[in-house]
Short mmCIF file of C-alpha atoms and ligand atoms in Angstrom, two decimals:
data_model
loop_
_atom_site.label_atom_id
_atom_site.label_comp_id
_atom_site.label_asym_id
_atom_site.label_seq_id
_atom_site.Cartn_x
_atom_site.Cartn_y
_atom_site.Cartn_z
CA UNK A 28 -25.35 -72.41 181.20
CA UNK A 29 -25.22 -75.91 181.36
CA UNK A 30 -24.74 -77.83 177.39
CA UNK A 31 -28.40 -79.55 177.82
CA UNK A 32 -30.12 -76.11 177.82
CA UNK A 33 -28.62 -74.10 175.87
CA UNK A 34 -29.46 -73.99 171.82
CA UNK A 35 -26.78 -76.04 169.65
CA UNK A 36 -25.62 -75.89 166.39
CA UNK A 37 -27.55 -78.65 164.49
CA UNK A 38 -24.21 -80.34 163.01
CA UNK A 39 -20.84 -79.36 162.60
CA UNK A 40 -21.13 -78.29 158.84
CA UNK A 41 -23.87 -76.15 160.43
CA UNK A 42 -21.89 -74.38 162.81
CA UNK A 43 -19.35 -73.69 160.10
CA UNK A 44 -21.59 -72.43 157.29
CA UNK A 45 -22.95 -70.40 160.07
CA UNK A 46 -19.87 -68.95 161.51
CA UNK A 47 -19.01 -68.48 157.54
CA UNK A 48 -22.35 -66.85 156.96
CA UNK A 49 -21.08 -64.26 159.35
CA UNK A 50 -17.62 -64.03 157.94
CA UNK A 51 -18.41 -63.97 154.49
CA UNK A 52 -19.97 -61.18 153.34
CA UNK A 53 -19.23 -57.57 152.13
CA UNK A 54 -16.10 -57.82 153.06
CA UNK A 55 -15.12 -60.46 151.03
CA UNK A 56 -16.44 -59.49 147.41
CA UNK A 57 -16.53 -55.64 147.93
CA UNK A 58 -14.04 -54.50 150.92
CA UNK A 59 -11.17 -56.85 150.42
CA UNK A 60 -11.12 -55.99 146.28
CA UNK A 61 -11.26 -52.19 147.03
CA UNK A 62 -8.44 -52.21 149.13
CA UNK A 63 -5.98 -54.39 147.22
CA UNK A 64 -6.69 -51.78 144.72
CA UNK A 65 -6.28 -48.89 146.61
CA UNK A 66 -3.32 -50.64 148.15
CA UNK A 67 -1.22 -51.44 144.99
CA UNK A 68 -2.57 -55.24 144.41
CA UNK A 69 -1.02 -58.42 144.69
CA UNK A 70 1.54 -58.24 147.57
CA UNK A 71 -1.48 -56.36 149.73
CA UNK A 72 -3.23 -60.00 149.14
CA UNK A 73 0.15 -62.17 150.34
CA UNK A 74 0.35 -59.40 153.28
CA UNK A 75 -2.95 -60.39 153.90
CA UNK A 76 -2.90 -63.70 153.86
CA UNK A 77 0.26 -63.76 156.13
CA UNK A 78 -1.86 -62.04 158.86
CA UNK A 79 -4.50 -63.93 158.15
CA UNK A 80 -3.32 -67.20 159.27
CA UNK A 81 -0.75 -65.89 161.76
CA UNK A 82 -2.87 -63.10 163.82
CA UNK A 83 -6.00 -64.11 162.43
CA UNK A 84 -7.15 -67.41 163.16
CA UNK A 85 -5.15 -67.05 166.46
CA UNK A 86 -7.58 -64.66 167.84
CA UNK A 87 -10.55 -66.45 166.08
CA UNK A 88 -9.45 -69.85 167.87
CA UNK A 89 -9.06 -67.74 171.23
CA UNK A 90 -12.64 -66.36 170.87
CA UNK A 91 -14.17 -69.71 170.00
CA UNK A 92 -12.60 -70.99 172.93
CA UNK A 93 -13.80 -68.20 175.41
CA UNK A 94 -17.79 -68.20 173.80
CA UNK A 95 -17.45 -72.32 174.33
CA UNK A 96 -16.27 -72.42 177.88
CA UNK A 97 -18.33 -69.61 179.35
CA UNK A 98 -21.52 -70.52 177.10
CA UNK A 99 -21.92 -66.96 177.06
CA UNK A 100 -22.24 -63.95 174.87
CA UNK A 101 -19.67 -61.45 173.47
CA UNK A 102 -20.93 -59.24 177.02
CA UNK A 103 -20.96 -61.98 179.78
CA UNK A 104 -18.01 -64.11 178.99
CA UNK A 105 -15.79 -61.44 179.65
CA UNK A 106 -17.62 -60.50 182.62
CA UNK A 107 -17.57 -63.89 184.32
CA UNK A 108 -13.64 -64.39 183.62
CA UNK A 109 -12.38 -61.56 185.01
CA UNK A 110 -13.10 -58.70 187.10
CA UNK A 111 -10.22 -56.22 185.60
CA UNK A 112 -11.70 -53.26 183.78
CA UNK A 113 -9.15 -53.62 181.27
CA UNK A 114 -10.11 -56.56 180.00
CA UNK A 115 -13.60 -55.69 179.93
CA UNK A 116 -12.79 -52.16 177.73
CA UNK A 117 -11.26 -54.42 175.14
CA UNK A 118 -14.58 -56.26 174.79
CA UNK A 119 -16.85 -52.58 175.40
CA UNK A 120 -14.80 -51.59 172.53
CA UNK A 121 -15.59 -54.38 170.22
CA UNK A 122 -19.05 -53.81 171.18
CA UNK A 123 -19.01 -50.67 169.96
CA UNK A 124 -17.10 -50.93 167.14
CA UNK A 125 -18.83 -53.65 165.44
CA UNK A 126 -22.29 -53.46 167.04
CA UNK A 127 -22.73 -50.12 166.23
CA UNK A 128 -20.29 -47.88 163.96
CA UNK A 129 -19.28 -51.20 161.70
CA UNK A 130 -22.91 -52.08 160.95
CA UNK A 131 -23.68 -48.24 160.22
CA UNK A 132 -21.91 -48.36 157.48
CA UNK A 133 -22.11 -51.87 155.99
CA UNK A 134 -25.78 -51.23 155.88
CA UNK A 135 -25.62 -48.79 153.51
CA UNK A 136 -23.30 -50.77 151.30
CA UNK A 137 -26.09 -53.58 151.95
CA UNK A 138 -28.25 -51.25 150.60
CA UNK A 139 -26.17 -50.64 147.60
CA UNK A 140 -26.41 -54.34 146.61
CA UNK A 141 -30.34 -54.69 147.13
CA UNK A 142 -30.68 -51.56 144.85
CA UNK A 143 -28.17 -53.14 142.11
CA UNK A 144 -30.19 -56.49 142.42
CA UNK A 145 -33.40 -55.01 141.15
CA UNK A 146 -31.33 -52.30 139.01
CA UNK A 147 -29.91 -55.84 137.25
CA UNK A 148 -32.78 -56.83 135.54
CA UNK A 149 -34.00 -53.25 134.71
CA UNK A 150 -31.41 -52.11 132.43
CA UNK A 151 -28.30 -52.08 134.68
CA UNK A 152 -27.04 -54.34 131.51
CA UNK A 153 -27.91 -51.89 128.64
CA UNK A 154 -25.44 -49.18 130.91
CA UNK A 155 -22.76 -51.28 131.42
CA UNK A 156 -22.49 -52.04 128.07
CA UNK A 157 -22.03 -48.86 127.08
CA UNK A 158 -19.39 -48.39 129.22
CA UNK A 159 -21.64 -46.19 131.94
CA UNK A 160 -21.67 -48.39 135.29
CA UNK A 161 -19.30 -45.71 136.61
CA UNK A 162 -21.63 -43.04 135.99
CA UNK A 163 -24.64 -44.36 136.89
CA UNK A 164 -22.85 -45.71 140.47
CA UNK A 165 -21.72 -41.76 140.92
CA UNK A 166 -25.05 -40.48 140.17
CA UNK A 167 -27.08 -43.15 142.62
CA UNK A 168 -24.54 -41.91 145.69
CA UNK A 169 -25.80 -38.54 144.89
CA UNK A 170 -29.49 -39.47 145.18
CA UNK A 171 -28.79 -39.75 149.02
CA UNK A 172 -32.90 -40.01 149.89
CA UNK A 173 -32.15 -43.34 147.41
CA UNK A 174 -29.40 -44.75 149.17
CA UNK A 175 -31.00 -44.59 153.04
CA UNK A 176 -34.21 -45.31 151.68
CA UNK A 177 -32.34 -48.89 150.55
CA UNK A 178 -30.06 -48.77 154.08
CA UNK A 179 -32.90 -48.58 155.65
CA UNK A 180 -34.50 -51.55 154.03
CA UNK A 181 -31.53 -53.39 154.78
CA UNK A 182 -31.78 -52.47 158.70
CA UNK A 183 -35.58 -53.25 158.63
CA UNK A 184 -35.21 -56.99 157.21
CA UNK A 185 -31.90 -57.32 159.79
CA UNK A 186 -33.75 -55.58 162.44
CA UNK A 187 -36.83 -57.60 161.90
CA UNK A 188 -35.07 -61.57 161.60
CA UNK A 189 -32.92 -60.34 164.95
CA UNK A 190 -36.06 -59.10 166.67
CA UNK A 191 -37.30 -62.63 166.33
CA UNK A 192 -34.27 -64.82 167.15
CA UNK A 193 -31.68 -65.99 165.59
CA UNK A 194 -33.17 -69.49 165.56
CA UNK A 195 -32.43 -72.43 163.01
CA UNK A 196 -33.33 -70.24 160.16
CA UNK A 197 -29.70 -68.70 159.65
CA UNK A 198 -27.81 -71.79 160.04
CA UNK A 199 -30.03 -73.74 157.71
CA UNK A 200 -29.90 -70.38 154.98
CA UNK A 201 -26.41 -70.33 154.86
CA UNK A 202 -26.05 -74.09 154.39
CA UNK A 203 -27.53 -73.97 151.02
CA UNK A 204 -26.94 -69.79 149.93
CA UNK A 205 -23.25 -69.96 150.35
CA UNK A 206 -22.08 -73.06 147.90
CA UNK A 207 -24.39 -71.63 145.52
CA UNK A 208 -22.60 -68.02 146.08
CA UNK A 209 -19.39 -70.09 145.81
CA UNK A 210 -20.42 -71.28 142.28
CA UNK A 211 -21.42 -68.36 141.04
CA UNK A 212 -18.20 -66.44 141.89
CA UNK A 213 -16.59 -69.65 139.61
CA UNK A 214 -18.63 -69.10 136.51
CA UNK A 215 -18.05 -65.29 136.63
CA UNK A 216 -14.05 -65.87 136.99
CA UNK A 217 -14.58 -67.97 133.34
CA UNK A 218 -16.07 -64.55 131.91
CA UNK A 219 -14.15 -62.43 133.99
CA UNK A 220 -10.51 -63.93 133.10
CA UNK A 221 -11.18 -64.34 129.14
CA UNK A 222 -12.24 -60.66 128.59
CA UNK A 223 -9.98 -58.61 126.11
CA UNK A 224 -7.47 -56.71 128.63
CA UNK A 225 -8.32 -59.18 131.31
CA UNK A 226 -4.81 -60.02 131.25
CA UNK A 227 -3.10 -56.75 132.69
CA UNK A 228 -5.84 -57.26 136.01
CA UNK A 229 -4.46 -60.76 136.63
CA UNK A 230 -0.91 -58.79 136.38
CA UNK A 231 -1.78 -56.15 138.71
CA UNK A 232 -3.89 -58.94 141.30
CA UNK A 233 -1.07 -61.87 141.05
CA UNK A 234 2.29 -60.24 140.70
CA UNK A 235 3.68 -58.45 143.68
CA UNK A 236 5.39 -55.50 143.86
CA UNK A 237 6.72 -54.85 147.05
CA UNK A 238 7.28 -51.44 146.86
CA UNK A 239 4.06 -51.02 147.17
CA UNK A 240 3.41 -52.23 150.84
CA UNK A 241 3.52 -48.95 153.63
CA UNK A 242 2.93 -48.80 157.16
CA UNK A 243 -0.85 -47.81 156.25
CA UNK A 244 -1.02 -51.00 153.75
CA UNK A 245 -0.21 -53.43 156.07
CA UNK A 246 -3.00 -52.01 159.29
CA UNK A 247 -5.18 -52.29 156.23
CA UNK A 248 -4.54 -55.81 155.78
CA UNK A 249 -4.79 -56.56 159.57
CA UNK A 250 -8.15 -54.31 159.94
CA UNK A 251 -9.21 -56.47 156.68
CA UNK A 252 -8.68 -59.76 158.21
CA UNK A 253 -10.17 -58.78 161.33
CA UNK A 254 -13.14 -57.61 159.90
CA UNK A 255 -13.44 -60.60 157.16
CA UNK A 256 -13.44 -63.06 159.51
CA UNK A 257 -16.26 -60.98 161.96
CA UNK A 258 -13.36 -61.20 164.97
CA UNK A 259 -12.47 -58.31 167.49
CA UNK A 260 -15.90 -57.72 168.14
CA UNK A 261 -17.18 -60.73 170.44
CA UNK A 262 -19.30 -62.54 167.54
CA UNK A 263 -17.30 -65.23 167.21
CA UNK A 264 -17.45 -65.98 171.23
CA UNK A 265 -21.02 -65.82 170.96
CA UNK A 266 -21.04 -68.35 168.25
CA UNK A 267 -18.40 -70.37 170.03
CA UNK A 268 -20.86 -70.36 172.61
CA UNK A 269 -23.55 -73.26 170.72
CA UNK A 270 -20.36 -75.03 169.50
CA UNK A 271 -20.62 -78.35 171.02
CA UNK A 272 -18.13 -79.34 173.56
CA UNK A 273 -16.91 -82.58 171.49
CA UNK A 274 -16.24 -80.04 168.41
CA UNK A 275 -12.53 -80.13 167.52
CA UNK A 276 -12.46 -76.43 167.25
CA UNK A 277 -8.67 -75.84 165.48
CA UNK A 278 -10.05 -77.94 163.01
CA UNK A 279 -13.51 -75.70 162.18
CA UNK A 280 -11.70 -72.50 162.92
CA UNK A 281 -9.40 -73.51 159.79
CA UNK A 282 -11.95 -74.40 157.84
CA UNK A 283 -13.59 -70.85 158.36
CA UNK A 284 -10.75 -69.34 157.23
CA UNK A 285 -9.83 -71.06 154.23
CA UNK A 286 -13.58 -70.66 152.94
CA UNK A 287 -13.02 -66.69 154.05
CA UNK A 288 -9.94 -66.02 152.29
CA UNK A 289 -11.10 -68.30 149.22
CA UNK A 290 -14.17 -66.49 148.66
CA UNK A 291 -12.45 -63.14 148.90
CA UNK A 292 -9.57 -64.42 146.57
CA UNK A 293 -12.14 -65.30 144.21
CA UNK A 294 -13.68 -61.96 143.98
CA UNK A 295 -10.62 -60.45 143.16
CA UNK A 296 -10.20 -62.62 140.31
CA UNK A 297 -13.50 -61.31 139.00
CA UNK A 298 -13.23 -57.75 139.53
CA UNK A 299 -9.32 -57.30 138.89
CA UNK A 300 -9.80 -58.78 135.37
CA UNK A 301 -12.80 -56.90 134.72
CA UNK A 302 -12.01 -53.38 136.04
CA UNK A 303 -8.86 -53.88 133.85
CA UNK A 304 -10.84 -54.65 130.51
CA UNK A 305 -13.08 -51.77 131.15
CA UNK A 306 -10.34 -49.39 131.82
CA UNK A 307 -11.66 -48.47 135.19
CA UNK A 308 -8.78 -47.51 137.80
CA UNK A 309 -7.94 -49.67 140.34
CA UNK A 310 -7.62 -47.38 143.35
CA UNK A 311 -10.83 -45.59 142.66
CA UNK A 312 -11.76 -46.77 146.33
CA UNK A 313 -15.44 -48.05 147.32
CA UNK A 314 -17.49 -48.26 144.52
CA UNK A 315 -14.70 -50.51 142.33
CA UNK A 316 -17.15 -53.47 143.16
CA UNK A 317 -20.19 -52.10 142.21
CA UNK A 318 -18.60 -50.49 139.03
CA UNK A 319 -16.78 -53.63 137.80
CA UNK A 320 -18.96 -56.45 138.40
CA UNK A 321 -21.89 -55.16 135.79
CA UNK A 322 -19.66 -54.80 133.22
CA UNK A 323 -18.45 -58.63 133.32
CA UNK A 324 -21.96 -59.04 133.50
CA UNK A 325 -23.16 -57.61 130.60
CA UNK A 326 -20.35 -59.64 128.46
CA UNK A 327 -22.43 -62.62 129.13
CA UNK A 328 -25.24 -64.21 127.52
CA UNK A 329 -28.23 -63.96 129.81
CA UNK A 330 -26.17 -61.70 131.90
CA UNK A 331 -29.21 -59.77 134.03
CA UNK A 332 -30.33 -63.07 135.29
CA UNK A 333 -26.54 -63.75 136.45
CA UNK A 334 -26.31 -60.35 137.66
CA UNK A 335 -29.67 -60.14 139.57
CA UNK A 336 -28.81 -63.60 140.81
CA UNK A 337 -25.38 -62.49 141.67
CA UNK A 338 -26.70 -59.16 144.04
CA UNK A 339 -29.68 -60.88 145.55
CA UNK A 340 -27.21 -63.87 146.86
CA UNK A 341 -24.57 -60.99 147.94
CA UNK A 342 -27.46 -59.13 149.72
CA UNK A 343 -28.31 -61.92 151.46
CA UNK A 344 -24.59 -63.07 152.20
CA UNK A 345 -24.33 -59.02 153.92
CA UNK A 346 -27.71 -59.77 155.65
CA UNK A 347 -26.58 -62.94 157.52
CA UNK A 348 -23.49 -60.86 158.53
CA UNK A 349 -25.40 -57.43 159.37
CA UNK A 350 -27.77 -59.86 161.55
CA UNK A 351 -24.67 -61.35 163.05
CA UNK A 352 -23.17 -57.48 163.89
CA UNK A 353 -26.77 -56.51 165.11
CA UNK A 354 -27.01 -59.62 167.51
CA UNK A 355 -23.79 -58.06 169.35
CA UNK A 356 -25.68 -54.81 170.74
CA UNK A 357 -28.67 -56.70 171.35
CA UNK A 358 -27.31 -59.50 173.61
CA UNK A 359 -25.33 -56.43 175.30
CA UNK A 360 -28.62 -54.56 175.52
CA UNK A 361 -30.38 -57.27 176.45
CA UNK A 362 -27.86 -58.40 179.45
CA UNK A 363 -26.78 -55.03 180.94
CA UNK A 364 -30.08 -53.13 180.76
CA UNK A 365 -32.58 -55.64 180.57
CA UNK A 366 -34.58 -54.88 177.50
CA UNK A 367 -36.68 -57.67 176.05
CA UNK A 368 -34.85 -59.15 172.60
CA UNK A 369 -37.77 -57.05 170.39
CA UNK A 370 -37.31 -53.51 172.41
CA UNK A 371 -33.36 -54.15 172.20
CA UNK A 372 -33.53 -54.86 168.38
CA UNK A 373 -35.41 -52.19 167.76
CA UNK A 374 -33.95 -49.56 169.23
CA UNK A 375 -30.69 -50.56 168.05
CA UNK A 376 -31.83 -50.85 164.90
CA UNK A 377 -33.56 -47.39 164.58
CA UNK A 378 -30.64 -45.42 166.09
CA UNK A 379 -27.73 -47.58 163.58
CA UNK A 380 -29.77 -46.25 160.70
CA UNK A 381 -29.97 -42.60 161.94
CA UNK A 382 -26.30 -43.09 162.28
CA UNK A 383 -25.61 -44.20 159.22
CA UNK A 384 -27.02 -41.18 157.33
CA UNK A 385 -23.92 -38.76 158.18
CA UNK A 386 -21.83 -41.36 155.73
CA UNK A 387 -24.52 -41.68 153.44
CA UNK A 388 -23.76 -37.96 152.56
CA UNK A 389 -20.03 -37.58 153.31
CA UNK A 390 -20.35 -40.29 149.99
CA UNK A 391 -22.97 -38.13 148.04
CA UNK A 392 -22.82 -34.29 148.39
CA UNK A 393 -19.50 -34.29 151.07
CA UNK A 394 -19.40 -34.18 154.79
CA UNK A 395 -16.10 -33.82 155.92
CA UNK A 396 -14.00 -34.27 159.78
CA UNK A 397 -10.59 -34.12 160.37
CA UNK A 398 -10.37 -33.76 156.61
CA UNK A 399 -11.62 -37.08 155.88
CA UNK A 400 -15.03 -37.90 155.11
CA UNK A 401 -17.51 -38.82 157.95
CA UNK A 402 -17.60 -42.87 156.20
CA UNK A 403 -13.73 -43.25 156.03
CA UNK A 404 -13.77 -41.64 159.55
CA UNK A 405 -16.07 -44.10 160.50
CA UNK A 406 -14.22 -46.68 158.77
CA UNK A 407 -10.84 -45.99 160.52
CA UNK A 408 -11.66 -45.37 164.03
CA UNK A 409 -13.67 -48.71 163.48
CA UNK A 410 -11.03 -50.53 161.91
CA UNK A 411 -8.15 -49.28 162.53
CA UNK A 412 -8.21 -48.36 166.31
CA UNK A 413 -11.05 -49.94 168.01
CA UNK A 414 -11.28 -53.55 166.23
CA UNK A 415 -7.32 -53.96 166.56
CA UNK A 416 -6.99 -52.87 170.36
CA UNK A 417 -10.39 -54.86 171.30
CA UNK A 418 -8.72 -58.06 169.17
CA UNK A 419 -4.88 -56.98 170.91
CA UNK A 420 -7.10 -57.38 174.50
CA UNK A 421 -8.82 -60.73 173.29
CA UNK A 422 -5.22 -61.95 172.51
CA UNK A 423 -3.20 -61.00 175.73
CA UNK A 424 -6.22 -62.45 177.90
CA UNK A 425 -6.15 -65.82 176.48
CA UNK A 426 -2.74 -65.91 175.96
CA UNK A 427 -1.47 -64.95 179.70
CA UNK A 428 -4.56 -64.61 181.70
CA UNK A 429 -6.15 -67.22 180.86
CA UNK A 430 -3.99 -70.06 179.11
CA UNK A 431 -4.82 -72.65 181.08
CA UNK A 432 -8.50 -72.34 180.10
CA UNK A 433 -7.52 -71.92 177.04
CA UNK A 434 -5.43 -75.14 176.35
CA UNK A 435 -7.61 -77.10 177.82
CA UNK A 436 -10.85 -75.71 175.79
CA UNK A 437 -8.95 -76.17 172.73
CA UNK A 438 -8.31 -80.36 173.21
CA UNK A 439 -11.85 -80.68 174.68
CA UNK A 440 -10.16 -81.09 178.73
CA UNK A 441 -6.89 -83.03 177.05
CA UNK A 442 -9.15 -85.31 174.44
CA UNK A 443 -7.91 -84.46 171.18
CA UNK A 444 -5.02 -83.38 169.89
CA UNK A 445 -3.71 -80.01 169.38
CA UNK A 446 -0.19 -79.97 167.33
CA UNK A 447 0.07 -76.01 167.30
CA UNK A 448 -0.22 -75.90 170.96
CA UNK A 449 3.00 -74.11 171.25
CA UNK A 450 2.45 -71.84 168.38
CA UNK A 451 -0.70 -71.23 169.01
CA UNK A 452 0.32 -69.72 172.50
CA UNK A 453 3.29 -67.76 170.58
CA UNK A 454 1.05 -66.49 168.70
CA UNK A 455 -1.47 -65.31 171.00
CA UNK A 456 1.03 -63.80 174.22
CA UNK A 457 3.64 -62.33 171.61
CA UNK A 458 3.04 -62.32 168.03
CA UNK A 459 -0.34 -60.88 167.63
CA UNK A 460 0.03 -58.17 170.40
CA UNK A 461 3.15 -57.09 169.34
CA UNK A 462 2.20 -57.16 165.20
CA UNK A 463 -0.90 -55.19 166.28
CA UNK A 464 0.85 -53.18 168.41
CA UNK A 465 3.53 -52.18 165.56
CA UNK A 466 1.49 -51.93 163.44
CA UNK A 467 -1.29 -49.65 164.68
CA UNK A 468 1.64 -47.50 165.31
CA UNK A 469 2.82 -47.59 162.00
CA UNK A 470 -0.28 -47.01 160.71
CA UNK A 471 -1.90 -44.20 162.12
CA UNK A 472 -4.84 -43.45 160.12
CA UNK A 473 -5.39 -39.71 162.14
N1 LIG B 30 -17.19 -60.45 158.23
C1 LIG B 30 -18.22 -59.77 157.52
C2 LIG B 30 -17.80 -59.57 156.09
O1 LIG B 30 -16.75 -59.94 155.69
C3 LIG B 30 -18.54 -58.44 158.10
C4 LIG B 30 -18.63 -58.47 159.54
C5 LIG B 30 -17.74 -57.78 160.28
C6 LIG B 30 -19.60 -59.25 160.14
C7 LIG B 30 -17.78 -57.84 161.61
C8 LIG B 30 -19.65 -59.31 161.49
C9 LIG B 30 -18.72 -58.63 162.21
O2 LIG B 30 -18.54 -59.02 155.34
#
């Protein structure tokens, strides 16, 4: 579609609080702490930083480039490049992965933050204090009706804003919600850092050991960064596709990461601190967020209004990125089968809740395949198979299909400068595919 026609970002610090209203979310402040935890601490965050910038913002740069020159979505700019079905089952795969199995989940930990957001200022303090936030996170994962009754008004609001378009509204939103997120995440390191016992958390998040990294470590880090920064799943080529064509798109793509990776370096210097001062252990997987972050909380004076403050501006920071993950099955709904933007919304919508339910319980009561439960199945076929092959397929593409293309998206057609041209094209023909490649292999979740 020709540049005149088609919807722009407003400004460039538009585009890139946008495209960081996707990336930041969740995954930041609850998935990246819980898995340096589970994953032995601080040299699971330089491993993830390494891949980060290496395989990372590689394949984010590739996808920007694809969404700008086809000025399609995640669907059709694969479709008009190429007509090899391989190509096209790396971007079916992303698709599915994030579209549909990602955002089943994520909506229920969406959920989880709307529920502690009113739960702050109604005596989620008075627990925490007492040393309870453990407890009282157990015993709300049990009261499964609780937990998809909150999904589900996650998926409505989502479902609702997508239903309408996507619009201004999200890229003005995130221009104001995330520096004030960002602020907030500084005051709490203040509390979070000068707690008795902090010191032992700063230990454990800042001083590698590394003994600790395995085959299974390192696919998490990968997964992580792929999922942090949304990529693997065609969002970022559909927001590539209302960059404007004079947008130096190296330069953005850096800044996305850096404000990415700060804001999820920032979280763990909250919640490593705090789960050491309250004695809470590290590893104990995906409520560590949700269990640490009241009790820094209620060390502070007027601590429900931080902490209600705190979960309304993470809800909304999941809610820009759920509405991002919904938008991918709805343009591909909308573009392969015709369905009006409302009936595609909606019908996504419904059937990712009903989906979601199976992990709601494998978190309560138990529900159990291949000896795992149904959410960390979810989780790793998402993750760990589907997002890294889909990314692997975005990679090899730009990097010997279409490198031409690419190079010349990258300067704007030879107008600005591009010093990592070489490594850039390193990157994306060898040392992504082959890192991926190694380390899915290594990695195995199954
Ligand atoms: N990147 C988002 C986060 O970190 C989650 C997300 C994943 C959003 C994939 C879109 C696509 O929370």
């Amino acid at each position: 579609m020709a540049e005149e026609n088609r919807e722009m970002w407003g400004s460039r610090i538009g585009f890139i609080m946008a495209a960081a209203g996707s990336a930041v979310g969740l995954g930041n402040v609850w998935r990246f702490p819980y898995l340096v935890g589970m994953n032995g601490g601080a040299a699971f965050v330089i491993v993830y930083i390494i891949v980060s910038v290496t395989v990372g913002l590689t394949i984010l740069l590739a996808e920007f480039c694809i969404g700008r020159a086809t000025r399609g979505n995640a669907v059709s700019a694969f479709k008009s490049l190429t007509k090899n079905p391989l190509w096209r089952f790396a971007g079916w795969l992303g698709v599915l992965a994030g579209g549909f199995i990602i955002l089943s989940y994520y909506s229920i930990i969406a959920g989880w933050t709307i529920k502690y957001t009113l739960h702050s200022a109604t005596g989620l303090m008075d627990i925490a204090l007492a040393g309870k936030s453990g407890d009282v996170f157990g015993e709300f994962l049990l009261n499964e009706k609780l937990v998809i009754f909150f999904q589900a008004i996650a998926m409505l609001i989502t479902t609702a804003v997508v239903a309408n378009g996507l619009g201004k509204g999200i890229e003005r939103a995130c221009k104001v919600l995330m520096p004030i997120l960002f602020v907030l995440l500084l005051l709490l390191i203040v509390r979070a850092v000068t707690l008795p016992g902090a010191v032992e958390g700063l230990k454990f998040y800042l001083l590698p050991d590394f003994s600790k990294i395995t085959g299974p470590a390192v696919l998490d880090a990968l997964s992580q960064a792929f999922f942090s920064m949304s990529i693997g799943m065609g969002i970022m080529v559909t927001y590539g596709s209302y960059i404007k064509s004079t947008e130096r798109l190296h330069t953005s793509g850096s800044f996305i990461l850096c404000i990415d990776t700060a804001i999820a370096f920032l979280s763990g210097l909250v919640i490593f601190p705090a789960v050491f001062a309250m004695g809470v252990e590290p590893s104990q997987g995906v409520g560590l967020t949700f269990i640490a972050l009241p009790g820094v909380f209620a060390q502070m004076t007027g601590g429900a209004i931080f902490s209600t403050a705190f979960f309304l501006l993470l809800s909304v920071a999941a809610l820009t990125s759920m509405m991002s993950l919904l938008e991918v099955s709805v343009s591909f709904l909308s573009d392969e089968y015709k369905y009006s933007r409302k009936a595609a919304a909606w019908i996504s919508g419904i059937a990712i809740t009903l989906f979601g339910i199976p992990s709601v319980i494998s978190l309560g009561s138990g529900l159990e395949i291949f000896g795992m439960s149904f959410f960390d199945v979810m989780d790793n076929v998402s993750n760990r198979v589907m997002i890294p092959l889909a990314a692997m397929g975005a990679s090899l593409f730009a990097g010997w299909v279409w490198h031409e293309r690419a190079k010349n998206e990258i300067t704007n057609g030879g107008t600005v400068p591009f010093a990592a041209m070489g490594l850039w094209m390193i990157g994306l023909r060898f040392v992504a595919p082959i890192a991926i490649a190694v380390i899915m292999v290594y990695g195995w979740p199954f």
